[in-house]
XYZ file of C-alpha atoms in Angstrom:
393
model
C -17.090 32.977 -79.436
C -14.547 35.509 -78.146
C -17.244 37.284 -76.141
C -17.903 34.060 -74.207
C -14.199 33.536 -73.447
C -13.804 37.137 -72.319
C -16.786 36.759 -70.018
C -15.281 33.528 -68.598
C -11.884 35.193 -67.979
C -13.598 38.110 -66.270
C -15.515 35.758 -64.006
C -12.312 33.855 -63.162
C -10.487 37.123 -62.490
C -13.306 38.321 -60.244
C -13.215 34.993 -58.391
C -9.411 35.268 -57.880
C -9.825 38.874 -56.745
C -12.497 37.872 -54.244
C -10.366 34.967 -53.010
C -7.281 37.180 -52.665
C -9.246 39.891 -50.805
C -10.616 37.234 -48.444
C -7.074 35.869 -47.869
C -5.680 39.375 -47.356
C -8.432 40.184 -44.859
C -7.708 36.972 -42.934
C -4.010 37.766 -42.802
C -4.754 41.315 -41.681
C -7.033 40.048 -38.916
C -4.372 37.574 -37.786
C -1.750 40.309 -37.779
C -4.018 42.541 -35.710
C -4.619 39.694 -33.251
C -0.865 39.087 -32.990
C -0.267 42.792 -32.463
C -2.911 42.946 -29.737
C -1.452 39.849 -28.116
C 2.059 41.331 -28.324
C 0.906 44.627 -26.801
C -0.895 42.738 -24.048
C 2.209 40.660 -23.322
C 4.397 43.793 -23.359
C 2.097 45.590 -20.898
C 2.080 42.530 -18.662
C 5.891 42.333 -18.473
C 6.694 45.997 -19.105
C 7.945 46.638 -15.574
C 10.458 43.786 -15.891
C 12.009 44.983 -19.157
C 14.217 47.846 -17.853
C 15.914 45.769 -15.122
C 16.260 42.839 -17.530
C 17.856 45.036 -20.192
C 20.088 46.610 -17.536
C 21.220 43.217 -16.208
C 21.825 41.878 -19.724
C 23.905 44.930 -20.649
C 25.952 44.723 -17.453
C 26.608 40.995 -17.911
C 27.658 41.655 -21.513
C 30.115 44.332 -20.366
C 31.482 42.022 -17.658
C 32.180 39.282 -20.205
C 33.565 41.444 -23.004
C 35.633 44.004 -21.050
C 38.520 41.713 -20.203
C 41.546 44.023 -19.945
C 41.650 47.647 -18.923
C 44.469 48.308 -21.420
C 42.668 46.807 -24.434
C 42.952 49.494 -27.102
C 39.670 48.678 -28.838
C 37.706 49.016 -25.588
C 39.465 52.259 -24.709
C 38.889 53.743 -28.158
C 35.180 52.875 -27.915
C 34.952 54.516 -24.476
C 36.792 57.569 -25.815
C 34.337 57.835 -28.723
C 31.396 57.526 -26.308
C 32.905 60.291 -24.164
C 33.395 62.645 -27.100
C 29.911 61.912 -28.493
C 28.359 62.638 -25.088
C 30.168 65.988 -25.034
C 28.857 66.819 -28.509
C 25.274 65.988 -27.517
C 25.653 68.153 -24.402
C 26.736 71.100 -26.555
C 23.784 70.633 -28.931
C 21.336 70.327 -26.018
C 22.769 73.397 -24.293
C 22.558 75.504 -27.428
C 18.986 74.326 -28.023
C 18.025 75.390 -24.492
C 19.511 78.837 -25.191
C 17.241 79.156 -28.209
C 19.917 78.961 -30.877
C 18.702 77.889 -34.286
C 19.225 74.377 -35.609
C 17.620 72.453 -38.476
C 13.959 71.746 -37.776
C 14.463 67.971 -37.713
C 17.047 68.387 -34.928
C 15.003 70.843 -32.864
C 12.072 68.420 -32.901
C 14.210 65.602 -31.490
C 15.350 67.075 -28.186
C 14.027 64.025 -26.308
C 16.106 61.788 -28.550
C 19.202 63.829 -27.723
C 18.571 63.410 -23.986
C 17.940 59.692 -24.512
C 21.227 59.407 -26.421
C 23.063 61.172 -23.588
C 21.715 58.772 -20.968
C 22.497 55.812 -23.199
C 26.121 56.959 -23.481
C 26.325 57.693 -19.749
C 24.944 54.229 -18.988
C 27.460 52.552 -21.282
C 30.355 54.497 -19.750
C 29.294 53.959 -16.134
C 28.685 50.251 -16.706
C 32.204 49.864 -18.105
C 33.683 51.804 -15.181
C 31.888 49.588 -12.652
C 33.465 46.530 -14.295
C 36.979 48.008 -14.442
C 36.964 49.543 -10.962
C 35.418 46.427 -9.401
C 38.216 44.267 -10.813
C 40.757 46.650 -9.290
C 39.120 46.938 -5.853
C 40.982 44.988 -3.207
C 39.739 46.263 0.170
C 36.399 47.213 1.702
C 36.966 50.965 1.523
C 37.430 50.674 -2.244
C 33.925 49.283 -2.524
C 32.516 52.563 -1.191
C 33.557 54.159 -4.475
C 32.168 51.169 -6.389
C 28.887 51.679 -4.535
C 28.748 55.297 -5.657
C 29.405 54.204 -9.249
C 26.630 51.617 -9.076
C 24.234 54.135 -7.498
C 24.913 56.679 -10.250
C 24.504 53.934 -12.860
C 21.118 52.906 -11.419
C 19.923 56.507 -11.150
C 20.892 57.151 -14.766
C 19.215 53.908 -15.841
C 15.889 54.163 -14.015
C 15.421 57.899 -13.363
C 16.721 59.324 -16.627
C 13.348 61.005 -17.227
C 14.131 63.299 -14.288
C 17.755 63.995 -15.214
C 17.170 66.632 -17.887
C 18.738 69.797 -16.451
C 21.815 70.798 -18.417
C 23.944 71.606 -15.325
C 23.186 68.213 -13.802
C 23.986 66.450 -17.072
C 27.296 68.327 -17.334
C 28.170 67.263 -13.757
C 27.552 63.617 -14.657
C 29.643 64.106 -17.786
C 32.528 65.487 -15.717
C 32.411 62.431 -13.443
C 32.451 60.129 -16.478
C 35.406 61.998 -18.009
C 37.372 61.923 -14.758
C 36.695 58.211 -14.146
C 37.793 57.415 -17.712
C 40.953 59.521 -17.761
C 42.035 58.155 -14.363
C 42.917 54.835 -15.991
C 43.241 55.924 -19.630
C 46.146 58.338 -19.089
C 48.294 55.770 -17.210
C 47.611 53.245 -19.979
C 48.747 55.753 -22.630
C 51.681 57.315 -20.770
C 52.859 54.166 -18.905
C 53.078 56.336 -15.786
C 50.915 55.967 -12.690
C 51.212 58.354 -9.756
C 49.359 61.118 -7.919
C 50.440 63.717 -10.469
C 48.856 61.680 -13.274
C 45.639 61.419 -11.245
C 45.525 65.179 -10.744
C 46.267 65.681 -14.442
C 43.202 63.536 -15.218
C 41.052 65.835 -13.093
C 42.471 69.022 -14.599
C 41.967 67.696 -18.138
C 38.373 66.762 -17.252
C 37.772 70.292 -15.985
C 39.216 71.627 -19.243
C 36.753 69.461 -21.199
C 33.864 70.818 -19.123
C 35.072 74.379 -19.677
C 35.184 73.640 -23.409
C 31.584 72.380 -23.307
C 30.349 75.546 -21.550
C 32.364 77.746 -23.900
C 30.843 75.971 -26.922
C 27.362 76.522 -25.462
C 27.680 80.171 -24.409
C 30.468 81.419 -26.643
C 31.964 84.848 -25.884
C 29.069 85.751 -23.597
C 30.496 83.335 -20.997
C 33.120 85.923 -19.991
C 30.451 88.324 -18.733
C 28.515 85.729 -16.716
C 30.445 85.884 -13.450
C 27.572 84.864 -11.176
C 26.305 82.211 -13.564
C 29.845 80.981 -14.079
C 30.106 80.031 -10.407
C 26.866 78.044 -10.627
C 28.137 76.272 -13.733
C 31.533 75.317 -12.356
C 30.899 74.483 -8.704
C 29.370 70.991 -9.298
C 32.428 69.722 -11.278
C 34.746 71.406 -8.760
C 32.941 69.700 -5.855
C 33.175 66.338 -7.616
C 36.892 66.966 -8.252
C 37.467 67.709 -4.558
C 35.568 64.551 -3.534
C 37.598 62.463 -5.985
C 40.847 63.825 -4.544
C 39.634 62.950 -1.043
C 38.736 59.416 -2.135
C 42.100 59.038 -3.845
C 44.320 60.073 -0.951
C 42.221 58.157 1.606
C 42.649 55.019 -0.533
C 38.877 54.803 -0.984
C 39.261 54.682 -4.759
C 40.458 51.476 -6.462
C 44.015 51.885 -7.827
C 43.082 51.483 -11.498
C 44.615 50.388 -13.799
C 46.484 48.162 -11.281
C 44.791 45.168 -9.661
C 45.765 42.457 -7.194
C 44.778 39.348 -9.153
C 45.934 36.714 -6.656
C 47.557 36.481 -3.242
C 48.305 33.793 -0.664
C 50.445 32.674 2.279
C 52.642 29.602 1.780
C 55.347 27.548 3.437
C 57.505 27.602 0.311
C 57.566 29.395 -3.030
C 60.030 28.800 -5.847
C 60.063 29.367 -9.577
C 59.943 26.314 -11.825
C 60.275 27.231 -15.520
C 57.458 29.709 -16.225
C 55.398 28.753 -13.165
C 55.706 29.084 -9.398
C 55.664 26.030 -7.169
C 53.974 26.686 -3.821
C 53.621 24.427 -0.780
C 51.055 24.627 1.997
C 49.679 22.392 4.728
C 47.504 19.645 3.302
C 43.911 20.608 4.143
C 41.508 18.310 5.967
C 38.824 16.601 3.914
C 36.269 19.243 4.890
C 38.508 22.237 4.014
C 37.499 22.239 0.355
C 38.293 25.935 -0.180
C 41.696 25.982 1.497
C 44.372 26.850 -1.062
C 47.117 28.335 1.156
C 48.246 28.654 4.803
C 46.224 31.522 6.251
C 46.322 29.573 9.541
C 50.094 29.195 9.681
C 51.545 26.575 12.050
C 54.915 28.183 12.797
C 57.780 26.035 14.085
C 61.275 27.339 14.966
C 63.235 27.989 11.768
C 60.169 28.260 9.506
C 59.787 30.925 6.817
C 56.472 32.494 5.803
C 56.071 33.306 2.111
C 53.607 35.812 0.646
C 52.893 35.289 -3.052
C 51.072 37.988 -5.039
C 50.150 38.551 -8.685
C 49.601 42.212 -9.637
C 48.055 43.109 -12.985
C 49.385 46.194 -14.774
C 48.888 47.444 -18.355
C 51.444 46.490 -20.978
C 54.790 48.328 -20.635
C 53.775 49.963 -17.362
C 56.389 49.450 -14.648
C 55.424 49.939 -11.024
C 57.291 49.338 -7.781
C 55.235 47.107 -5.480
C 55.791 47.031 -1.717
C 54.754 44.245 0.677
C 54.084 45.672 4.135
C 54.307 42.839 6.687
C 52.140 44.011 9.596
C 51.250 42.551 13.003
C 48.379 43.558 15.266
C 49.605 44.689 18.676
C 47.858 44.416 22.047
C 46.056 47.728 21.476
C 44.564 46.449 18.198
C 46.737 48.616 15.952
C 48.572 47.270 12.922
C 52.326 47.800 13.161
C 54.562 47.407 10.103
C 57.451 45.037 10.796
C 58.989 44.834 7.320
C 58.672 46.583 3.972
C 59.944 44.591 0.993
C 59.660 45.978 -2.533
C 60.087 44.721 -6.073
C 59.362 46.013 -9.568
C 56.278 44.699 -11.375
C 55.975 44.857 -15.146
C 52.661 44.932 -16.925
C 51.274 42.902 -19.800
C 50.541 39.452 -18.383
C 46.848 38.545 -18.083
C 47.301 36.838 -14.718
C 49.444 39.660 -13.352
C 53.139 40.029 -12.526
C 53.945 37.260 -10.023
C 56.450 37.594 -7.209
C 56.867 36.773 -3.527
C 58.412 38.061 -0.329
C 59.196 36.178 2.890
C 59.326 36.663 6.615
C 61.367 34.863 9.288
C 61.090 35.065 13.078
C 57.342 35.714 13.147
C 55.683 35.900 16.558
C 52.279 34.261 17.148
C 49.260 36.464 16.540
C 47.287 38.170 13.795
C 49.264 39.264 10.734
C 48.562 40.686 7.317
C 50.485 41.702 4.225
C 49.413 44.959 2.616
C 50.242 45.081 -1.089
C 50.845 48.709 -2.044
C 52.453 50.776 -4.749
C 55.581 52.726 -3.895
C 53.451 55.869 -3.636
C 51.216 54.169 -1.041
C 48.197 53.153 -3.163
C 46.618 50.104 -1.514
C 46.070 47.167 -3.890
C 44.878 44.661 -1.326
C 45.435 42.900 1.991
C 46.308 39.257 2.656
C 45.437 38.398 6.298
C 46.737 35.342 8.157
C 47.282 34.042 11.672
C 50.480 32.619 13.126
C 50.306 29.995 15.854
C 53.341 28.505 17.539
C 54.036 24.750 17.182
C 57.042 22.593 17.996
C 57.154 20.656 14.734
C 56.230 21.759 11.196
C 53.305 19.996 9.472
C 54.204 16.535 8.168
C 51.976 16.609 5.111
C 52.270 19.340 2.492
C 50.383 19.953 -0.737
C 52.227 21.197 -3.839
C 50.491 23.469 -6.325
C 51.617 25.456 -9.360
C 50.573 29.029 -10.052
């Protein structure tokens, strides 16, 4: 009796085993088909993935990096900078044949990939910050260089493997970071602080080379020149860009600016008046085409962003184009801006007795750093406009 039951259980078990093996084989075949389909889809769209990932990462940075003085963002960028320096040291020592654990020596490509990932994250953040601070066309030349370096790092990283080239990129990243990080920390922004950022970046690069070569660096006079001239050349170019006003004045930014017929403070807002636009002038928000009648006053309103607790003297240069096409400063009016407000420190200056012609107001720091220009045209009329629009800023 028991022999029959045992035989029956064995047959049932064999049937379940056969059924399970058939089910497992079906699932395995389906998984292989899905894998083949996924690989086929990946190969079909492979060329679109890098630019898509790049665009997604840049859009994410643009949305999340809101303030240049946000401590969390700055700490993250500082950590990225220090980690990139550490990877450079490891890579340099590996290239010199120094011994490391086997698992690390076998992952040199991963180290280079990590370096380019960190460089891409840093450069993407700098593009966002510097773009927000750019106010004139010449500033966008520097932005263009940042974008070009970002694209080269993103799409040609397989060719950027030489240690001296990687150190040069690292120096640029350090300098671009410290240019706005030091003013945020010290609450001081001037040419001396900019130069201090460059000197500190050079010191970081010297520390990287010293960590790679050790005491033997002192006896490498010829090699030392080859190691240091790329950062020195970048430093010189940065100084040129700075004093020619081709570099955005980070961490300051001209958030808003306009020409009005009247500006006055009402509680915590500013009431501005300008000529009521025609029905087709949907984008007109101020009086860039100023109808000037005898006795009128032209107001220039500007909002300048600065980091919290940073105080900076702002100067409005009222300039008129002469017959030769040169801009001549007629008035310089200054005021002190205080940082911390998201929309920027708001203030205004005014001009009476303005002759007809092309005008502009240059918004600069006391040291001459150009934040932006507000152009407008003055035309003579006998009577001021009858209809005015009131807005609050």
